[in-house]
Amino acid sequence: MQRSTSVDPTKMGAGRAIAVLTSGGDAQGMNAAVRATVRVGIYTGAKVYFVHEGYQGLVDGGDNIRQATWESVSMMLQLGGTVIGSARCQDFRSKEGRAKAACNLVKLGITNLCVIGGDGSLTGANEFRNEWSELLQILLKAGKITAEEAKRSSHLNIVGMVGSIDNDFCGTDMTIGTDSALHRIMEVVDAITTTAQSHQRSFILEVMGRHCGYLALVTALACGADWVFIPEMPPDEGWEDHLCRRLTYQRSIGNRLNVIIVAEGALDRHGKPITCDIIKNLVTKKLGFDTRATVLGHVQRGGTPSAFDRILGSRMGVEAVMALLEATPNTPACVVSLSGNMAVRLPLMECVQVTKEVTTAMAEGRFEDAIKLRGKSFENNWNTYKLLAHVTSPDVKSNINIGILNVGAPCAGMNAAVRSAVRIGILQGHNMLAVHDGFDGLAHGTIEPMTWGYVGGWTGKGGSNLGTKRSLPASMIEEISLNIAKFNIHALVIIGGFEAFVGGLELVTAREKYEELCIPLVVIPATVSNNVPGSDFSIGADTALNTITTTCDRIKQSAAGTKRRVFIIETMGGFCGYLATMAGLAAGADAAYIYEDPFSIHDLETNVEHLLEKMKTTVKRGLILRNEKCNANYTTDFLFNLYSEEGKGVFDCRKNVLGHMQQGGTPTPFDRNFGTKMGAKAVLWLTDKLKECYRHGRIFANTPDSACVLGMKKRAMIFQPLSDLKEDTDFEHRIPKTQWWLKLRPILKILAKYKITLDTSETATLEHVIKKRGTV
């Protein structure tokens, strides 16, 4: 399935027609997928049609199937729901209805269908494709189509994208809409916790998800809930007593609030539903706690899509068009999906089969299998939840002391990582030490023990509760080594940005001279800049990205109101262009200037001409993002002056430097969850490493693999020795030499209507879910 490099992407779709429809329940981010499908389709030379009102529109035809233009998808990116409409359709379930739909497509010469919906919608699309030849014969016999039309439309290609807030489709880590639904849920949880703490209340929250517990599970992790009920793993017999014991214990150690999360499809071991009311009555009668229940309902589907869902929808849309145009009659219908940070294509019916197997496993009481079948991401979340929630402190202490420090600039999600690291450490029997103010605190001895309650409620707090500084350890190595000995620190967790990486390296280098530094250490990347070598993602970057995207939405709204206005926005990131590029994709920017993609005065000229042309269309506004250190001479002021001068009489300019607001705010669900998993994984790794390094009654670690960065690479969280990552680091500019997201920049330019060549040599190959997950 490798694409040939000789193919001109702008000619791939010539003479072809693509239809795009959204079906089933709506999900935030569907519009981003529709927009990308339309614009990339037009870019390849294909005609693209909207199908309004889902399959109903396909059956009814007429005005429901309309040709889309570049401008018709403008200002769609930030809208929730689906602009082209969705409907449950009984007619499409009958062969007669499907024949009508086929006739409508044949008449317009459409042989490529892109379906954005849940498993039911995608299964329906596959059935439609399988009986296509039969439907053509029915239409021929009835005289509805000519032999020539039947020949021209002899084959139907289908590609699916999963749009569902439930994240219940096997084969993909995240479905379009899930992240935005988590944003809505966390907004409510944060609001509820403040009132609950004031009154010492217990709160029970029911979240959506049908028969899938993903939303409930991630919510429980992200807010540090006391208990979660999910359909995939019903609680053990006697859970009522266990729950009451747990809530009582939490109150006894000073927690003023209890949070219980219930998935709407939660069941007990006998298949009976577990509802908010059942839990509320239990807690009120048995414990006498002041208890409130909240059913969130359709709020979770609503609102503007998160940055992640917009980028996901845009990437999926691009891949879907490519998959359609490359399909042959022998290619199975595929679904475009996300694995880690990679776009992959999976056979549609294999995914549907595995999704059905989950239901079977649950019905047969094979709950461990159900968790595994949901996929690696779900399983990791469940294992982390189990580690943090349903365990009591060990009786035996390990006498190990682990120090935790934050280094570099503060960012959202740091506190979640500290919290889970502390709690997992305590559960392992270790003593956890707070090192305040980064390496300065290590040198000055501002170190104190942390208890279970010390980090209570930290998940939802932005910034750094431990305090953080940018100072590096090299100048104070002597003092640091003395304090490591004085406080008897056996291992270190360093949470931070590029300074954490460099500081870790400096400690490793100093091991030769100072034996006290021969202890295992792990660096957890946490910075809005996302510039730490060894990880595709850093804690904090998602929150910053959402802050920038929200601001861009407001600015675009202002520009759309005034017309003929171009905004130039400066983002953070040091020399790393991650925030500018991803925010450009999420906000629909016309250009994003970054250091890694050098630009000249000719490029600026092209951008100005592009905007002058754009002002002649109905879309009379522009958005330009500039990374703060993209170019020393082409400053934000310079760009503002240049655009203002060149746009005279056609458009006027405004500039906006976002500054430190990008570092602040409440962490997003992704950053809370990511930080929680990273903190837990780091301490478990250190525990194993300490056992390896224990020699003759003391710890001695001086091998490269005893000082690692814990990072997310492609599809997994992995530990890589700091020393191995030096080769891939540009220390002068504080960035990794290879960065995966640079491959997304052409998409940004194509979606902004630049005539560029998309590199089509790299493609997502068709993978097999069933083979990939192995036997369960």
PDB file of C-alpha atoms in Angstrom, residues 9-133:
ATOM      1  CA  PRO A   9      -1.338  14.542  -5.564  1.00  0.00           C
ATOM      2  CA  THR A  10      -3.173  17.429  -7.240  1.00  0.00           C
ATOM      3  CA  LYS A  11      -4.198  15.085 -10.095  1.00  0.00           C
ATOM      4  CA  MET A  12      -5.056  12.010  -7.986  1.00  0.00           C
ATOM      5  CA  GLY A  13      -8.756  12.834  -7.863  1.00  0.00           C
ATOM      6  CA  ALA A  14      -9.235  14.175 -11.389  1.00  0.00           C
ATOM      7  CA  GLY A  15     -12.525  12.893 -12.833  1.00  0.00           C
ATOM      8  CA  ARG A  16     -13.550  11.342  -9.511  1.00  0.00           C
ATOM      9  CA  ALA A  17     -16.337  12.310  -7.126  1.00  0.00           C
ATOM     10  CA  ILE A  18     -16.399  11.894  -3.332  1.00  0.00           C
ATOM     11  CA  ALA A  19     -19.425  12.190  -1.049  1.00  0.00           C
ATOM     12  CA  VAL A  20     -19.093  12.814   2.696  1.00  0.00           C
ATOM     13  CA  LEU A  21     -21.795  12.171   5.285  1.00  0.00           C
ATOM     14  CA  THR A  22     -22.111  12.154   9.067  1.00  0.00           C
ATOM     15  CA  SER A  23     -24.361   9.558  10.627  1.00  0.00           C
ATOM     16  CA  GLY A  24     -25.594   8.397  14.032  1.00  0.00           C
ATOM     17  CA  GLY A  25     -25.015  10.474  17.160  1.00  0.00           C
ATOM     18  CA  ASP A  26     -23.189  13.753  16.643  1.00  0.00           C
ATOM     19  CA  ALA A  27     -19.697  14.313  18.071  1.00  0.00           C
ATOM     20  CA  GLN A  28     -17.532  17.420  18.399  1.00  0.00           C
ATOM     21  CA  GLY A  29     -14.809  17.374  15.742  1.00  0.00           C
ATOM     22  CA  MET A  30     -17.007  15.906  12.994  1.00  0.00           C
ATOM     23  CA  ASN A  31     -16.960  19.306  11.266  1.00  0.00           C
ATOM     24  CA  ALA A  32     -13.153  19.329  11.247  1.00  0.00           C
ATOM     25  CA  ALA A  33     -13.239  15.921   9.517  1.00  0.00           C
ATOM     26  CA  VAL A  34     -15.834  17.130   6.965  1.00  0.00           C
ATOM     27  CA  ARG A  35     -13.806  20.298   6.287  1.00  0.00           C
ATOM     28  CA  ALA A  36     -10.565  18.366   5.741  1.00  0.00           C
ATOM     29  CA  THR A  37     -12.282  15.797   3.489  1.00  0.00           C
ATOM     30  CA  VAL A  38     -13.778  18.564   1.342  1.00  0.00           C
ATOM     31  CA  ARG A  39     -10.620  20.651   1.063  1.00  0.00           C
ATOM     32  CA  VAL A  40      -8.207  17.774   0.462  1.00  0.00           C
ATOM     33  CA  GLY A  41     -10.668  16.259  -2.017  1.00  0.00           C
ATOM     34  CA  ILE A  42     -10.769  19.554  -3.947  1.00  0.00           C
ATOM     35  CA  TYR A  43      -6.947  19.799  -3.684  1.00  0.00           C
ATOM     36  CA  THR A  44      -6.616  16.410  -5.419  1.00  0.00           C
ATOM     37  CA  GLY A  45      -8.871  17.580  -8.266  1.00  0.00           C
ATOM     38  CA  ALA A  46     -11.935  15.578  -7.212  1.00  0.00           C
ATOM     39  CA  LYS A  47     -15.504  16.871  -6.961  1.00  0.00           C
ATOM     40  CA  VAL A  48     -16.758  16.662  -3.381  1.00  0.00           C
ATOM     41  CA  TYR A  49     -20.399  16.458  -2.310  1.00  0.00           C
ATOM     42  CA  PHE A  50     -22.050  16.999   1.074  1.00  0.00           C
ATOM     43  CA  VAL A  51     -24.743  14.503   1.978  1.00  0.00           C
ATOM     44  CA  HIS A  52     -27.045  16.352   4.391  1.00  0.00           C
ATOM     45  CA  GLU A  53     -28.956  14.458   7.126  1.00  0.00           C
ATOM     46  CA  GLY A  54     -26.831  11.288   7.002  1.00  0.00           C
ATOM     47  CA  TYR A  55     -28.177   8.154   5.312  1.00  0.00           C
ATOM     48  CA  GLN A  56     -31.645   9.730   5.143  1.00  0.00           C
ATOM     49  CA  GLY A  57     -30.208  12.376   2.822  1.00  0.00           C
ATOM     50  CA  LEU A  58     -28.523   9.655   0.766  1.00  0.00           C
ATOM     51  CA  VAL A  59     -31.880   7.900   0.282  1.00  0.00           C
ATOM     52  CA  ASP A  60     -33.921  11.066  -0.320  1.00  0.00           C
ATOM     53  CA  GLY A  61     -31.357  12.602  -2.684  1.00  0.00           C
ATOM     54  CA  GLY A  62     -32.306  15.853  -4.406  1.00  0.00           C
ATOM     55  CA  ASP A  63     -31.208  18.910  -2.483  1.00  0.00           C
ATOM     56  CA  ASN A  64     -29.698  16.747   0.251  1.00  0.00           C
ATOM     57  CA  ILE A  65     -26.699  15.929  -1.942  1.00  0.00           C
ATOM     58  CA  ARG A  66     -24.932  19.156  -2.869  1.00  0.00           C
ATOM     59  CA  GLN A  67     -21.537  19.952  -4.268  1.00  0.00           C
ATOM     60  CA  ALA A  68     -19.211  21.450  -1.665  1.00  0.00           C
ATOM     61  CA  THR A  69     -16.866  24.354  -2.308  1.00  0.00           C
ATOM     62  CA  TRP A  70     -13.758  25.548  -0.525  1.00  0.00           C
ATOM     63  CA  GLU A  71     -15.678  28.404   1.066  1.00  0.00           C
ATOM     64  CA  SER A  72     -18.655  26.292   2.131  1.00  0.00           C
ATOM     65  CA  VAL A  73     -16.558  24.682   4.892  1.00  0.00           C
ATOM     66  CA  SER A  74     -15.163  27.970   6.196  1.00  0.00           C
ATOM     67  CA  MET A  75     -15.766  28.766   9.911  1.00  0.00           C
ATOM     68  CA  MET A  76     -16.799  25.137  10.541  1.00  0.00           C
ATOM     69  CA  LEU A  77     -13.741  24.086  12.500  1.00  0.00           C
ATOM     70  CA  GLN A  78     -14.783  25.505  15.875  1.00  0.00           C
ATOM     71  CA  LEU A  79     -18.415  24.416  15.722  1.00  0.00           C
ATOM     72  CA  GLY A  80     -19.687  21.477  17.751  1.00  0.00           C
ATOM     73  CA  GLY A  81     -22.066  18.834  16.379  1.00  0.00           C
ATOM     74  CA  THR A  82     -22.233  18.362  12.608  1.00  0.00           C
ATOM     75  CA  VAL A  83     -23.103  21.223  10.264  1.00  0.00           C
ATOM     76  CA  ILE A  84     -24.291  18.870   7.502  1.00  0.00           C
ATOM     77  CA  GLY A  85     -26.710  17.155   9.859  1.00  0.00           C
ATOM     78  CA  SER A  86     -27.170  13.594  11.025  1.00  0.00           C
ATOM     79  CA  ALA A  87     -30.280  11.430  11.313  1.00  0.00           C
ATOM     80  CA  ARG A  88     -31.259   7.910  12.302  1.00  0.00           C
ATOM     81  CA  CYS A  89     -32.535   6.331   9.092  1.00  0.00           C
ATOM     82  CA  GLN A  90     -34.964   3.407   8.862  1.00  0.00           C
ATOM     83  CA  ASP A  91     -35.209   3.615   5.051  1.00  0.00           C
ATOM     84  CA  PHE A  92     -31.532   2.728   4.577  1.00  0.00           C
ATOM     85  CA  ARG A  93     -32.066  -0.504   6.499  1.00  0.00           C
ATOM     86  CA  SER A  94     -34.220  -1.858   3.635  1.00  0.00           C
ATOM     87  CA  LYS A  95     -32.870  -2.964   0.261  1.00  0.00           C
ATOM     88  CA  GLU A  96     -35.360  -0.657  -1.441  1.00  0.00           C
ATOM     89  CA  GLY A  97     -33.947   2.313   0.490  1.00  0.00           C
ATOM     90  CA  ARG A  98     -30.358   1.338  -0.346  1.00  0.00           C
ATOM     91  CA  ALA A  99     -31.295   1.022  -4.031  1.00  0.00           C
ATOM     92  CA  LYS A 100     -32.631   4.604  -3.938  1.00  0.00           C
ATOM     93  CA  ALA A 101     -29.371   5.753  -2.319  1.00  0.00           C
ATOM     94  CA  ALA A 102     -27.327   3.920  -4.976  1.00  0.00           C
ATOM     95  CA  CYS A 103     -29.390   5.541  -7.742  1.00  0.00           C
ATOM     96  CA  ASN A 104     -28.722   9.017  -6.324  1.00  0.00           C
ATOM     97  CA  LEU A 105     -24.977   8.360  -6.226  1.00  0.00           C
ATOM     98  CA  VAL A 106     -24.829   6.839  -9.715  1.00  0.00           C
ATOM     99  CA  LYS A 107     -26.674   9.802 -11.246  1.00  0.00           C
ATOM    100  CA  LEU A 108     -24.025  12.157  -9.824  1.00  0.00           C
ATOM    101  CA  GLY A 109     -21.122   9.865 -10.757  1.00  0.00           C
ATOM    102  CA  ILE A 110     -20.128   9.422  -7.082  1.00  0.00           C
ATOM    103  CA  THR A 111     -18.186   6.205  -6.482  1.00  0.00           C
ATOM    104  CA  ASN A 112     -16.343   7.211  -3.306  1.00  0.00           C
ATOM    105  CA  LEU A 113     -18.146   7.505   0.003  1.00  0.00           C
ATOM    106  CA  CYS A 114     -16.673   8.825   3.226  1.00  0.00           C
ATOM    107  CA  VAL A 115     -18.776   7.968   6.286  1.00  0.00           C
ATOM    108  CA  ILE A 116     -18.195   9.629   9.660  1.00  0.00           C
ATOM    109  CA  GLY A 117     -20.137   7.865  12.406  1.00  0.00           C
ATOM    110  CA  GLY A 118     -20.221   5.038  14.938  1.00  0.00           C
ATOM    111  CA  ASP A 119     -19.992   1.270  14.404  1.00  0.00           C
ATOM    112  CA  GLY A 120     -23.640   0.977  13.262  1.00  0.00           C
ATOM    113  CA  SER A 121     -23.178   3.637  10.573  1.00  0.00           C
ATOM    114  CA  LEU A 122     -19.931   2.060   9.363  1.00  0.00           C
ATOM    115  CA  THR A 123     -21.387  -1.464   9.288  1.00  0.00           C
ATOM    116  CA  GLY A 124     -24.269  -0.093   7.192  1.00  0.00           C
ATOM    117  CA  ALA A 125     -21.751   1.469   4.790  1.00  0.00           C
ATOM    118  CA  ASN A 126     -19.939  -1.851   4.389  1.00  0.00           C
ATOM    119  CA  GLU A 127     -23.198  -3.697   3.657  1.00  0.00           C
ATOM    120  CA  PHE A 128     -24.028  -1.031   1.059  1.00  0.00           C
ATOM    121  CA  ARG A 129     -20.662  -1.580  -0.619  1.00  0.00           C
ATOM    122  CA  ASN A 130     -20.973  -5.387  -0.605  1.00  0.00           C
ATOM    123  CA  GLU A 131     -24.338  -5.362  -2.356  1.00  0.00           C
ATOM    124  CA  TRP A 132     -23.458  -2.500  -4.743  1.00  0.00           C
ATOM    125  CA  SER A 133     -23.378  -4.736  -7.872  1.00  0.00           C
TER     126      SER A 133
END
